[in-house]
Every structure is written in C-alpha cells, then in structure tokens.
Coordinates of C-alpha atoms in Angstrom, one line a residue:
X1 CA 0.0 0.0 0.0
X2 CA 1.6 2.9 -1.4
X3 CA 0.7 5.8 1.7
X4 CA 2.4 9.1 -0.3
X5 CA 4.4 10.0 -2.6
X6 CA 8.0 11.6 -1.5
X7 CA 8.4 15.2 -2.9
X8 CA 10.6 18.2 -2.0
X9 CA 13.6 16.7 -0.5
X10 CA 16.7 17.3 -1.4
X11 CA 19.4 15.2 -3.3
X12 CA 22.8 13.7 -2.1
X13 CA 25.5 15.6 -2.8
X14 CA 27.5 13.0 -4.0
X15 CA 29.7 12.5 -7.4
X16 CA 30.8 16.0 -7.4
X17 CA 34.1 17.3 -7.5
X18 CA 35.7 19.3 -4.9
X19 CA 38.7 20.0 -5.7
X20 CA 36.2 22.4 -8.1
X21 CA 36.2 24.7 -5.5
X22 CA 37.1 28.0 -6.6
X23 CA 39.3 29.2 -3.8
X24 CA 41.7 26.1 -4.0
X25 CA 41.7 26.5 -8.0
X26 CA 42.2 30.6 -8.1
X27 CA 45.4 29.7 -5.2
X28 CA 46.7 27.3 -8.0
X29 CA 46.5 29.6 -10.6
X30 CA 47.9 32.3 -8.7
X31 CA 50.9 30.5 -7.5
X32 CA 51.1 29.6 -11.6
X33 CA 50.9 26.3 -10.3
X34 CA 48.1 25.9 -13.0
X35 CA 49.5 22.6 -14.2
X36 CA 48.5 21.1 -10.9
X37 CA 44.6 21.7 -12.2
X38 CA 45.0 18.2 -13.6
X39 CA 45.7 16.5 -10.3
X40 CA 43.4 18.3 -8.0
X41 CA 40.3 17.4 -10.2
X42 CA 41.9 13.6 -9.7
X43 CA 42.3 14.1 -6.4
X44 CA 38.8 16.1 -6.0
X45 CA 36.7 13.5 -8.5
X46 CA 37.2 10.5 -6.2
X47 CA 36.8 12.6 -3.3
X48 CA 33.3 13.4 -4.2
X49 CA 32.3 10.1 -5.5
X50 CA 29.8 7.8 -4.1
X51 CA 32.7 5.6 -3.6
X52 CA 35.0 7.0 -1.9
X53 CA 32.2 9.0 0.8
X54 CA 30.5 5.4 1.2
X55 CA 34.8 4.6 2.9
X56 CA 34.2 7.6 4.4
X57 CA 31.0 6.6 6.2
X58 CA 31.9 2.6 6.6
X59 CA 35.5 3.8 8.9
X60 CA 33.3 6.3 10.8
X61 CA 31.0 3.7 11.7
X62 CA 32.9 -0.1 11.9
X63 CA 35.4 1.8 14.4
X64 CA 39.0 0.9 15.3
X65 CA 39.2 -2.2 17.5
X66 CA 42.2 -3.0 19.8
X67 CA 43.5 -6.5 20.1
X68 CA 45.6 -6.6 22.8
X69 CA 46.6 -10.2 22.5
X70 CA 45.9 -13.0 20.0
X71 CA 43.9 -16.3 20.5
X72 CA 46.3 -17.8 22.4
X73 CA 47.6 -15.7 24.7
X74 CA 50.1 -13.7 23.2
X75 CA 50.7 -9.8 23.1
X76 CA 49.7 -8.2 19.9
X77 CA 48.8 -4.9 20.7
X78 CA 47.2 -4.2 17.3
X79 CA 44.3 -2.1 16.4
X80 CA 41.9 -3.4 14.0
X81 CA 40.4 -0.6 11.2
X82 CA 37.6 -1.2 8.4
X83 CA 38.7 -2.0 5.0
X84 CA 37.4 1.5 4.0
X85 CA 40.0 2.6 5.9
X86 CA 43.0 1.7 4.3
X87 CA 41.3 2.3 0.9
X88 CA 41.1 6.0 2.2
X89 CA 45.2 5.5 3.4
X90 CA 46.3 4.0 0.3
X91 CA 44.7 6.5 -2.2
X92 CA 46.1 9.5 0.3
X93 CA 49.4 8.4 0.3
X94 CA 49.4 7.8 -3.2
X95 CA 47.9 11.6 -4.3
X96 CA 51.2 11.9 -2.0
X97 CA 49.0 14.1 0.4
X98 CA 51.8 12.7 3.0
X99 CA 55.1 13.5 3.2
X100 CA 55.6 13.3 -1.0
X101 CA 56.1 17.3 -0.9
X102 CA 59.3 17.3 1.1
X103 CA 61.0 15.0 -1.8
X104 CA 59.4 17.2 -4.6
X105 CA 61.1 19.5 -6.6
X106 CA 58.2 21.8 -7.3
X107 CA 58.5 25.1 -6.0
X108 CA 54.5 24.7 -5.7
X109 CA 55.1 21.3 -3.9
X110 CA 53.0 22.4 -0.5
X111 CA 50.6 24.6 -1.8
X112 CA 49.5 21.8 -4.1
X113 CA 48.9 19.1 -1.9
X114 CA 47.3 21.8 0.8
X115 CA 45.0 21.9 -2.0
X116 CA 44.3 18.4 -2.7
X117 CA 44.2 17.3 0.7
X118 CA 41.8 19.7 1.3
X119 CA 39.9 18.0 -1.8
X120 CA 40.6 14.5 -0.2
X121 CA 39.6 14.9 2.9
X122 CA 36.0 15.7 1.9
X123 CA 35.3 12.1 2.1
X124 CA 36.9 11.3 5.3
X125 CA 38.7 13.5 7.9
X126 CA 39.4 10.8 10.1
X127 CA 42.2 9.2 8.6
X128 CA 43.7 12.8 7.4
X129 CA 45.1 12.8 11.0
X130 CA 48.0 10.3 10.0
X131 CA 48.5 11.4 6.9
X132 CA 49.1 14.8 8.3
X133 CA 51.9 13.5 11.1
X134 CA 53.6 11.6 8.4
X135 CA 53.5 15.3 6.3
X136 CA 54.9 16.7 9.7
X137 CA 57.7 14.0 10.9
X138 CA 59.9 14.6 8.1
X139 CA 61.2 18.2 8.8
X140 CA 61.8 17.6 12.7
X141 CA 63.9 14.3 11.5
X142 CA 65.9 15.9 10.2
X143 CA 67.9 17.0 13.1
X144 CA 69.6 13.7 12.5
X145 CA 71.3 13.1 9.1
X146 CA 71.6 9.4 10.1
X147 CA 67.6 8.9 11.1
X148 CA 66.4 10.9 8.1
X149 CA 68.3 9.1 5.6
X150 CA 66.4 6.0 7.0
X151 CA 63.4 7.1 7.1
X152 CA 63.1 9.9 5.0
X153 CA 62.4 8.3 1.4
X154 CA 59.8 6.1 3.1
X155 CA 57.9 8.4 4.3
X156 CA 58.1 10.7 1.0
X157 CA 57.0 7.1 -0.7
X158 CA 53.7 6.8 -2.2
X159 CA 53.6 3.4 -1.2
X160 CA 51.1 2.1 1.7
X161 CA 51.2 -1.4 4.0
X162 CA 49.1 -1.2 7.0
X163 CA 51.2 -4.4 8.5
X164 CA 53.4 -4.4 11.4
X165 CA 56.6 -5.0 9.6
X166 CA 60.1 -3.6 9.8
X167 CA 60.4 -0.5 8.5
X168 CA 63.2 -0.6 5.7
X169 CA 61.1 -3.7 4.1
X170 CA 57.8 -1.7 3.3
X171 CA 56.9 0.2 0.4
X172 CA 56.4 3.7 2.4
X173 CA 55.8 4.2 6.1
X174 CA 53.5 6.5 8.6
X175 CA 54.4 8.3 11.4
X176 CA 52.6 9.3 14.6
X177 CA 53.4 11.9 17.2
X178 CA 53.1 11.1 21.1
X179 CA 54.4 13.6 23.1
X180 CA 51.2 14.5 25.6
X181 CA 50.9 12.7 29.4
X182 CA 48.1 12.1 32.0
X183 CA 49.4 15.0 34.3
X184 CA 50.7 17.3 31.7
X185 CA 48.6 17.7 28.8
X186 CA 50.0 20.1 26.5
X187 CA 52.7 21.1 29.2
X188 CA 55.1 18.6 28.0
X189 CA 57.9 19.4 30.3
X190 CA 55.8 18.2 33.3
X191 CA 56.3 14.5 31.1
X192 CA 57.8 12.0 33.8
X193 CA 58.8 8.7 30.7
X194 CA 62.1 8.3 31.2
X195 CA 65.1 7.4 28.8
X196 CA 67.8 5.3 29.9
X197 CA 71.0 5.3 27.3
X198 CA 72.4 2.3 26.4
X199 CA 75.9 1.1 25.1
X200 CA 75.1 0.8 21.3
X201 CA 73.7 4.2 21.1
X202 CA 70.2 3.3 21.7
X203 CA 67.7 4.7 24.8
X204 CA 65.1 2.5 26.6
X205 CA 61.8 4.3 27.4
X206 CA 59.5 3.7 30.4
X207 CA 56.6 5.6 30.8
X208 CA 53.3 6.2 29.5
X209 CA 51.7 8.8 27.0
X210 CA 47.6 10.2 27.1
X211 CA 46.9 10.4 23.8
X212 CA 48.3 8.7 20.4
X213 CA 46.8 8.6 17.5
X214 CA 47.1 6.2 14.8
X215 CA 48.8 3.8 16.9
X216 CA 49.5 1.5 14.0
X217 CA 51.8 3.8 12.5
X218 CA 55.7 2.6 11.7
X219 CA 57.6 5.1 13.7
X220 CA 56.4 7.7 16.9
X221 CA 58.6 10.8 17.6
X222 CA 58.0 11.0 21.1
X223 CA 59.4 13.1 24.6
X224 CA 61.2 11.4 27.2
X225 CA 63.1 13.0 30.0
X226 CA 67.1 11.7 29.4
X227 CA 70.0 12.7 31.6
X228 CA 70.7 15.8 29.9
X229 CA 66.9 16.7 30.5
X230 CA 63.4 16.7 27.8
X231 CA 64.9 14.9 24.6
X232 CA 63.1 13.7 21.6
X233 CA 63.0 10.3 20.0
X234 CA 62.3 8.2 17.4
X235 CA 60.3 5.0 18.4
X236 CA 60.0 2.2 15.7
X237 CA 57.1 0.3 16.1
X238 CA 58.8 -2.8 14.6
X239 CA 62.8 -3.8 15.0
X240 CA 65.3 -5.1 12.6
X241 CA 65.0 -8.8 13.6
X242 CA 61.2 -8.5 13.4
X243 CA 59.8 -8.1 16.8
X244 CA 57.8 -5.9 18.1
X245 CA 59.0 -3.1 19.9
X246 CA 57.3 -2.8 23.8
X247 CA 54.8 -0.4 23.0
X248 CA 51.7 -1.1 24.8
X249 CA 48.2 0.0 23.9
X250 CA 46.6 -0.1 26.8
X251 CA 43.0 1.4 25.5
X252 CA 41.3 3.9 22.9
X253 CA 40.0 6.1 23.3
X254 CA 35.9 6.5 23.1
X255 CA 35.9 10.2 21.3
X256 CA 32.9 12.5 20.5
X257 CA 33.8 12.3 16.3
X258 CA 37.0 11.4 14.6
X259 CA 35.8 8.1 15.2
X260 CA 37.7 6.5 12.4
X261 CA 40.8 7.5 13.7
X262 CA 42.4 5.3 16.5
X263 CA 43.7 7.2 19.4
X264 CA 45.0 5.2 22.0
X265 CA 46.6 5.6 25.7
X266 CA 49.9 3.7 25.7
X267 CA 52.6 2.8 27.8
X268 CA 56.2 2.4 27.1
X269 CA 58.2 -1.1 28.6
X270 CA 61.6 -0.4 27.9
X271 CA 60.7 0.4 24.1
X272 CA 63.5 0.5 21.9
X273 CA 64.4 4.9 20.9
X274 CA 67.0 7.0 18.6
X275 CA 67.6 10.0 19.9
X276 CA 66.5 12.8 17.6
X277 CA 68.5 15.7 17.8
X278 CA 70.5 16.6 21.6
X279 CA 69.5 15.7 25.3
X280 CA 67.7 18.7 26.9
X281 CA 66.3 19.9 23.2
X282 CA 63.3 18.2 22.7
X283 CA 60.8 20.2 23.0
X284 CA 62.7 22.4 20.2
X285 CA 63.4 19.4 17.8
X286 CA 60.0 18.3 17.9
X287 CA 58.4 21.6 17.2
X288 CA 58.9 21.1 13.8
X289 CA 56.7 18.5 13.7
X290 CA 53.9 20.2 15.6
X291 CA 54.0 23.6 13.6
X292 CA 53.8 21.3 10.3
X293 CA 50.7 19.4 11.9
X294 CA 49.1 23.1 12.5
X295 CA 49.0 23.9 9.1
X296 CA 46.9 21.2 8.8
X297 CA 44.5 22.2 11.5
X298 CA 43.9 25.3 9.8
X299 CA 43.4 23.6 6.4
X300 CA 40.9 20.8 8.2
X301 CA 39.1 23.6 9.7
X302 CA 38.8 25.6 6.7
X303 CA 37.5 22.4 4.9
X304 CA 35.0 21.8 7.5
X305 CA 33.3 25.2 6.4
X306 CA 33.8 24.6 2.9
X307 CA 31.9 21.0 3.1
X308 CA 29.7 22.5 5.3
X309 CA 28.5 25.2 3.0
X310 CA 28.5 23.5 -0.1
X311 CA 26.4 20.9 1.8
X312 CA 23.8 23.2 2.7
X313 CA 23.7 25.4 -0.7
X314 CA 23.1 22.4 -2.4
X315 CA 20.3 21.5 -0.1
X316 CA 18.8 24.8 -0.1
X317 CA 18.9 25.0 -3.6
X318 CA 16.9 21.5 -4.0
X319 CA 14.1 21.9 -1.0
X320 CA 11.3 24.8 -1.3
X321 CA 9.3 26.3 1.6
X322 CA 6.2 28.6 2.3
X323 CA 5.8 29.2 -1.5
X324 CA 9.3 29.3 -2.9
X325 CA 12.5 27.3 -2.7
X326 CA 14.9 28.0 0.4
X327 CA 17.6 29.4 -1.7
X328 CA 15.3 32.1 -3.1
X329 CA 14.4 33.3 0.8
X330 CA 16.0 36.0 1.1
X331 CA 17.4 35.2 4.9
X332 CA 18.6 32.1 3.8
X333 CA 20.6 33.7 1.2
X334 CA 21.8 35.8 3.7
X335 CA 22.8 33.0 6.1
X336 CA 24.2 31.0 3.0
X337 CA 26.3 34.0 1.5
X338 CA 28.0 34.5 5.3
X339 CA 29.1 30.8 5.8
X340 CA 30.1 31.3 2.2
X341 CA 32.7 34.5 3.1
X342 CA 33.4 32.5 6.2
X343 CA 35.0 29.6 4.5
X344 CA 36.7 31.6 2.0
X345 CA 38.9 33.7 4.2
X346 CA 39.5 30.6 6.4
X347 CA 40.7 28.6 3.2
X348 CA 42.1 31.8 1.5
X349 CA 44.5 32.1 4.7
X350 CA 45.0 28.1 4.9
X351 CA 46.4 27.7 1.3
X352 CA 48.7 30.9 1.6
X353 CA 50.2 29.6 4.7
X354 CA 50.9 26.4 2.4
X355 CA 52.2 28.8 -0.1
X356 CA 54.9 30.4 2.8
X357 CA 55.4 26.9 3.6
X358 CA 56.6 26.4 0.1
X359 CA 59.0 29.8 0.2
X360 CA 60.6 28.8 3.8
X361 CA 61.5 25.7 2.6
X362 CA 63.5 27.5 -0.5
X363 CA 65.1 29.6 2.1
X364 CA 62.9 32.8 2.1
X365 CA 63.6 34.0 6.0
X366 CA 61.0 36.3 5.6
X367 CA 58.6 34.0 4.5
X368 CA 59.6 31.8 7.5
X369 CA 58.9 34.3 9.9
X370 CA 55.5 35.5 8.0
X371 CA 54.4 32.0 8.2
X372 CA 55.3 31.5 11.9
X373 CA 53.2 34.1 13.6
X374 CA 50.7 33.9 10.8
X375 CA 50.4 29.7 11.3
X376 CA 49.6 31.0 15.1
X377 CA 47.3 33.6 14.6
X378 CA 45.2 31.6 12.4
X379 CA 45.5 28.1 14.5
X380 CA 43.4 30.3 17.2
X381 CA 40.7 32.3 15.0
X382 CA 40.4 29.7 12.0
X383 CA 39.8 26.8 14.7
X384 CA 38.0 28.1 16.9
X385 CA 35.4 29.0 13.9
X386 CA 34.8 26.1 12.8
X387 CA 32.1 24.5 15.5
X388 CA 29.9 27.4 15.2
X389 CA 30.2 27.3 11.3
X390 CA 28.8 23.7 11.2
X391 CA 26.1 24.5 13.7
X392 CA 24.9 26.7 11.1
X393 CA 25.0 24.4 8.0
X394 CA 23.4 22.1 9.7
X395 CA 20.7 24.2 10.7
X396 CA 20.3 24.5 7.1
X397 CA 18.9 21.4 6.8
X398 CA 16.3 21.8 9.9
X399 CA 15.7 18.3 11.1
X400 CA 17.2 16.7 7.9
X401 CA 20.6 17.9 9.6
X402 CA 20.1 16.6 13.0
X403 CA 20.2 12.7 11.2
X404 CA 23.3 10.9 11.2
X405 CA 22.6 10.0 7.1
X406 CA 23.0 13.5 6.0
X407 CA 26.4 13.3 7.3
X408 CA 25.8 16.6 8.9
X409 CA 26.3 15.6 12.5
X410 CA 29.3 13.9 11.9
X411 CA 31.0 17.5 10.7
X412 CA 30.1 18.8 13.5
X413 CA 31.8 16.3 15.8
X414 CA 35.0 16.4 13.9
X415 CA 34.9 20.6 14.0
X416 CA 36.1 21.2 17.6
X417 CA 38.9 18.9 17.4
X418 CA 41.1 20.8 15.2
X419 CA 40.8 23.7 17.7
X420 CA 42.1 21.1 20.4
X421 CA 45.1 19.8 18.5
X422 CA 48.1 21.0 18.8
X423 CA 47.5 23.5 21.7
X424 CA 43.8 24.9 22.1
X425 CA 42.8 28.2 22.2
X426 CA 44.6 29.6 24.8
X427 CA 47.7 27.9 24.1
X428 CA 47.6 29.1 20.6
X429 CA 46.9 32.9 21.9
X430 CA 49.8 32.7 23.7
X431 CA 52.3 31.3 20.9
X432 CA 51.2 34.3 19.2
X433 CA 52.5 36.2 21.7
X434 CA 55.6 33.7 22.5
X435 CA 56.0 34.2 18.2
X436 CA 56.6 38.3 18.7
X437 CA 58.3 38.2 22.1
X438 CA 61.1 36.2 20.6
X439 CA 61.4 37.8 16.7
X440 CA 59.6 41.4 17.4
X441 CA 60.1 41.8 13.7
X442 CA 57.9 39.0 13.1
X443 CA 55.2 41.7 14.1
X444 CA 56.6 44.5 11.4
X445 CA 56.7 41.5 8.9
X446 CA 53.4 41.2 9.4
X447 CA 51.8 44.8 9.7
X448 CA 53.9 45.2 6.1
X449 CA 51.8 42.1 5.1
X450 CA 48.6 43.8 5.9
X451 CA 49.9 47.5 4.7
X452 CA 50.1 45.6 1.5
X453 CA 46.1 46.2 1.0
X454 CA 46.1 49.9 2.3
X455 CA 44.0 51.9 0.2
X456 CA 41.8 49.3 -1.4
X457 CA 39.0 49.2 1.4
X458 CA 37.7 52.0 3.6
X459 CA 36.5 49.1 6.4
X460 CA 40.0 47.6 6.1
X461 CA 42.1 50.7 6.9
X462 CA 40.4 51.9 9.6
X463 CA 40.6 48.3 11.1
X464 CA 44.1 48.2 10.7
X465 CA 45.0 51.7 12.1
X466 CA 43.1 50.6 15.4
X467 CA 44.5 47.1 15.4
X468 CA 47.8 48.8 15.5
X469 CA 47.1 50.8 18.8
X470 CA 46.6 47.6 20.8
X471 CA 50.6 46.9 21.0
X472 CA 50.9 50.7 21.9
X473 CA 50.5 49.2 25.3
X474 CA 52.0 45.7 26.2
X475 CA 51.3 45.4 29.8
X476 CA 47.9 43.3 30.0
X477 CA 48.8 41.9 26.8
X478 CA 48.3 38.1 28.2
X479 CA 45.2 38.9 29.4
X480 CA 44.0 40.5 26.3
X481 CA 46.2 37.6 24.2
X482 CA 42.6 36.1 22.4
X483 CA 41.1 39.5 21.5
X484 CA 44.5 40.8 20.2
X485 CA 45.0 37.7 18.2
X486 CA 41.6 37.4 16.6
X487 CA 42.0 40.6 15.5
X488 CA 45.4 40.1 13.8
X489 CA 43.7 36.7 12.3
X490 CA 40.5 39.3 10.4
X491 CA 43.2 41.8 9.7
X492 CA 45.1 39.1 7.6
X493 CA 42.2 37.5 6.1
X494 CA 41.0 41.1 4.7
X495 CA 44.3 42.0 3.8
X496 CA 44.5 38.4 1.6
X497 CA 40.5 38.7 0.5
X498 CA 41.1 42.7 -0.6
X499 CA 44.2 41.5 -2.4
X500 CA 42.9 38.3 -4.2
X501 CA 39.6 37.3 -3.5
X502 CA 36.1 37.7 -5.2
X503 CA 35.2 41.1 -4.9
X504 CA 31.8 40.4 -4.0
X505 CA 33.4 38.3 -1.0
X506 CA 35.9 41.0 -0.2
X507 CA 33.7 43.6 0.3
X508 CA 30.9 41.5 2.3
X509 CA 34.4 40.3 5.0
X510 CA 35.3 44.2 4.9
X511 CA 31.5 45.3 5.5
X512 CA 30.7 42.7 8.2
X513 CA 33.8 41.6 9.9
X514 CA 35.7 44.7 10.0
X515 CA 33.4 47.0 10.2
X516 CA 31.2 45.8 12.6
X517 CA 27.9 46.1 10.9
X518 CA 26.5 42.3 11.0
X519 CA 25.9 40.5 14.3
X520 CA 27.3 37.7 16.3
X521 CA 25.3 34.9 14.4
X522 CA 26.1 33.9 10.8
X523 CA 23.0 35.6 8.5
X524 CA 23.7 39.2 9.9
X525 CA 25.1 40.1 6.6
X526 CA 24.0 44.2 5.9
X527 CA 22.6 45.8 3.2
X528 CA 24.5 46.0 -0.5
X529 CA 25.9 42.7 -0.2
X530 CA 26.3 40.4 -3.4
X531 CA 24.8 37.8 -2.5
X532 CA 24.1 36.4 -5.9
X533 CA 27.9 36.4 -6.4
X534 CA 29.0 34.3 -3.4
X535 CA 26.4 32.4 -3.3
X536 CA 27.6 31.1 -6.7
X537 CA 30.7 30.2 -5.5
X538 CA 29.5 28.4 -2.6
X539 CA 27.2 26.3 -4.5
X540 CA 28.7 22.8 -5.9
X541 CA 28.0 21.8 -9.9
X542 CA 26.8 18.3 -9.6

C-alpha cells in the first residue's frame, strides 16, 4: 500500500568534484601552479564520488578495535580498522598528500597538496590525521642526518602497508606523534617517561603517553626525560630482527567524532628509541613537527566550512518552503552568503600559509617568519570557527541535519577537534604572543603584510589603524592575548581577501567583519551585499 508519494527533498551531494572549489583553483592559478589543475580534479573526483564518501562513512561507523593479545595468549597490541579505511590510506598516500612534498622539486610542492588534501579529505577526515603526522615527521627528522636518511624516502614514498613490519622492508611508512601525558597535557615538560642510554647508542623508554593517535603507525617521535633533560625520539614500532618493539596500547579512546581515527593511551616497557637531535632539546626538535601538523588544522578547519556550505547550498537549492524554494528566501541567502565568506577567508588564509610553507622551505627568511606568527594567529581564529560554522549548515537542513545520514552531525563532531590539537585556544593565543616576544620583527613583517592592502577598502584601513594601537600598550597583553590575536587573524584574512579574493566576498568580509555592521550569528550580513555572487561560488556543480 503505497501511503504518499515523497516530494521536496533534497538530493545527495555525492559525485561532485571538490577539488572544483574555486578558492583552491584561483590559489593554483595564482601561485602559476596551474598545471596542478589536472591532479586536484583527480584528487577532488574521487573525493566526491559515491565511492569513496561510502569509505568515508563505513571507517566512521565499523570503528577501530584494539586486540591486545591474539587467541592464544600472546601480546599483539594491534588495532583493527575497516577495509574502508586503508582504501582511504592507500589513495592518500598515493595523491602523495603525506610526506611526498618534502621530496618534490616543485617550487609549488606544499601549496599543491594543501589543496588536494583539502579535496581528499571531503570524504573522510578521520584518517587525514596520520596522513598529516607523516606530512609533519619529516622536517623535525631531520635533526639527524643518520635517522632521516632511514626514514626519509619512506615516508616521501607513495607506497602504503598497513602491516606491522620492519620499517626498511615496506613500500612507504607512517608516522605518529606522542608527546602528551596524564598530568601534563600540553605542558610537555611536566612529562615524567624516562630514557635510559644504552651502550650501542640506543635509549630504553618507560613511561606512558595520554593520547596517540594512529597507533598503528611505523615510527612515533616522542618526549622522554634523558640525563641531559626533555629529549626527543624516534620509536619504531617494529625492529630489525622482526619483533615488536614494547609499546603497549593499553585502551582507545571512546571520542565524540573522529571516530575512524584510532587514538589510543599507551605505555612504554623499555621500548627500543634514537635519539632525535640533543638531550635537553626536545621540545625544540620536535616543534617542527607540531608547527607542520598546525597547518593542517587550519586547512581541516577551513574544509570543514567549505563541506559544510556546499552541503547546505546544495540542499537549499533542492528543497522549497512557504511558497518558494529556500535558496530564493531571502534570509537564507543571507545565512548562506556569510558561511560562504566565512570559508573563503579561512581557506584563502589556509592555502597561503601552504604557499609560505613552500617559500621557507627554498630559504625565504621572511617567509619563514610570515608564516610563523601567521600559522599561530590563524591556528586560534580559523579553529575556533569552525564549530559554530557547522552549527549553522546544519541548521540549514532543519531536522534533515540533526540525522546521522545527511552526514551533517558527523561535521560537527570532527569541527572542535582541530581547535584542540596541537595546543587549544589559549595555548595558541599565547604562541602568538611567544612568536613576537622572541622575533619582534615578526610583528613588522606582518603589519607590512597587511599595509600591502592599504587603500583598497575603507572598512579595512580603519581596522588596521586601530588594530595597531593595541601593542601601543603591552602590559595586559596576556590577558587580552585572544582578542588581540583574533583581530590580527581578520586583519590578515582582509588584507588576503582585498588582495585576491572575489570582490563580492571582499567587500561582504570588509562590511561585516571589519566594520562591525553584522551581528554575532552567521546571516547578519548588511545591506549592499552580493549575495548572488558568493552564493555562486558556494554552490557545488553536480
């Protein structure tokens, strides 16, 4: 008995592309890193298929299982994924959205797999967190010649074997981080794992870490207090003759989203460890690795808005109400058009950090310092805008959004985890801060960066002049560290929209941002905007 018929709902957004995005494909261009077109349509055509969101949604839900021992008794200490899973590993590491840009000779080599992992990770966000700390692991290695000649070229390999083997013997290799314990947290010095040296050069580590991810991976650069104080290592998961190194996995973690992602507590029984770089340097060593894995926070952020959007222009744009479809309401244009300028400077900001990334690594200092206190500034403000972002998209969607299937939800889980990462908000303020106390120039680097825009925009100037006057007086500059930074993170995402972005979405981040016309919520947009324009952009061609 056929009850109704079903009419007025909205289609999935699925076998789109992307990497069609016009943000990521106007940064290519810009760069003249046009060539790369070709590859982030690959990258951004699977991403959006049917295929590859259906791995997506089978790792979310069949999550990681730990197996601490095997049938008989043995210890294993092996975590169990979904097939989907390593489908997703296998085609990431082969777009070489891993540590393939440290090996490239493209002078694009970062800003083009920001791009495409941005693309990729459309389909699953999850397993993005190892690809990004084997992305990460290869600058901080190389503090040793000897350990980054070993593992290097594996880790730059766009080969993938999720089996515990030796490292040398696979095709390509991930790395993990684990640096944070139970009574520290992101004050690592407070870490009490110890490392004892031993005669062939080797340290032993006892101790226990809070949170790893991706346990499974081949190698963990880790902190352990030696005798010449905080010192970081380099833990093999497997050894040369084939056994497993004592690294116990004690539990994982039951998260609120990135729940394809294993991230496990673990413990340390006099695990096999190289020493990477000196005794008493660790924290500096391994810094490289965590500034690398911010980038990615800021992309994975950005991209959150970016789904989230496209998400809900496509469903506005396929479900009518009270007479006319949703798109054509004119607050929901409004609301659309805001998340749309939202995501635009957060990914505008994203893929030029990528770009500095690009012109550090060449040996441009001032790039280097442009991209430090700019990868801070935006860890904080491009983070922490992401869960109220997907709140909104999903609203979008009314009740439609509030269902697990519309895949909604699950954005919104995975949105305040990239604010967590790597030092949450306050610790993110503060490196700000910790960025200018230590290279004051890194300031004037900056303000140059945003003078670069003077004259284009009205809103923009005047912002800037004030923004200015808040270092005229340092003294309750911690206390005021989150205001002071958000506003350095707007001033650099006009000065970048002004400069290269849509005009239509320049002037609506100018008009509302800087110039304080719209209101707290997303859909306070004022008069004059072009809404037609943006919204445009933010809708997906399927």
């Amino acid at each position: 008995m056929q009850t109704h018929e079903v009419l007025n709902q909205s289609t999935p957004l699925e076998d789109y592309n992307p990497g069609a995005y016009p943000v990521l494909r106007e940064a290519l261009e810009r760069a003249d890193a046009g060539e790369s077109l070709a590859e982030l349509d690959e990258v951004g055509a699977l991403a959006g298929s049917s295929e590859a969101l259906r791995w997506g949604d089978l790792a979310e839900r069949n999550v990681p299982r730990l197996h601490t021992h095997d049938r008989f008794g043995n210890r294993i200490d092996e975590v169990e994924y979904d097939p989907a899973y390593h489908s997703l590993m296998e085609h990431a590491t082969r777009f070489g959205l891993h540590g393939a840009p440290w090996a490239s000779d493209d002078p694009n080599a970062h800003l083009v797999r920001a791009a495409k992992y941005s693309a990729w990770i459309t389909a699953d966000a999850g397993h993005g967190c190892p690809i990004t700390m084997t992305y990460a692991a290869v600058p901080a290695l190389r503090a040793d010649e000897e350990l980054a000649a070993r593992y290097t070229p594996l880790l730059t390999a766009r080969g993938y074997d999720p089996n515990l083997a030796y490292a040398p013997t696979k095709p390509g290799i991930i790395a993990g981080m684990s640096m944070t314990e139970k009574q520290g947290g992101s004050d690592v010095r407070a870490n009490t794992t110890s490392a004892t040296p031993q005669p062939d050069g080797t340290y032993r580590l006892v101790g226990h870490k809070w949170f790893t991810s991706a346990p499974m991976s081949d190698i963990f650069l880790t902190l352990a207090q030696a005798p010449g104080g905080m010192t970081c290592f380099v833990v093999p998961r497997v050894l040369e003759d084939g056994s497993r190194n004592p690294i116990r996995i004690q539990r994982l973690k039951d998260k609120l989203g990135n729940h394809s992602n294993a991230s496990s507590e673990i413990e340390y029984e006099n695990a096999v460890a190289y020493r990477l770089g000196d005794e008493g340097r660790g924290v500096r060593t391994i810094i490289e690795m965590v500034n690398v894995t911010r980038l990615d926070c800021v992309i994975g952020s950005a991209t959150i808005m970016t789904q989230g959007v496209q998400r809900a222009a496509h469903h506005v744009t396929h479900r009518a109400a009270f007479g006319k479809s949703l798109i054509d309401q004119p607050l929901m244009r409004n609301v659309i058009a805001d998340l749309e300028i939202e995501a635009e400077a957060s990914l505008t900001v994203a893929l030029w950090l990528a770009g500095l990334t690009d012109k550090a690594h060449a040996g441009d200092e001032r790039a280097a310092m442009l991209r430090r206190i700019g990868l801070a500034v935006s860890k904080y403000y491009v983070c922490k805008r992401g869960p109220s972002h997907a709140v909104e998209a999903l609203e979008c969607f009314g009740g439609n959004g509030y269902a697990e299937d519309s895949r909604m939800p699950r954005l919104f889980r995975e949105s305040p985890l990239l604010s967590i990462w790597e030092g949450s908000g306050n610790v993110a303020a503060l490196d700000t801060l910790r960025a200018i106390a230590r290279q004051p120039e890194s300031l004037e680097v900056l303000f140059d960066e945003l003078d670069a825009a003077a004259g284009a925009d009205a809103h923009f100037d005047a912002y800037v002049a004030e923004l200015k006057n808040e270092f005229a007086d340092t003294g309750d500059l911690e206390y005021r560290a989150r205001t002071v930074v958000e506003r350095l993170a707007l001033a650099l995402q006009g000065s970048l929209l002004v400069r290269f972005g849509h005009p239509a979405v320049a002037d609506g981040f100018t008009g509302s941002r800087l110039a304080a016309v719209a209101g707290n919520a997303f859909g306070t947009l004022g008069r004059g905007v072009d809404t037609a324009a943006i919204i445009e952009r933010a809708t997906p061609k399927v």
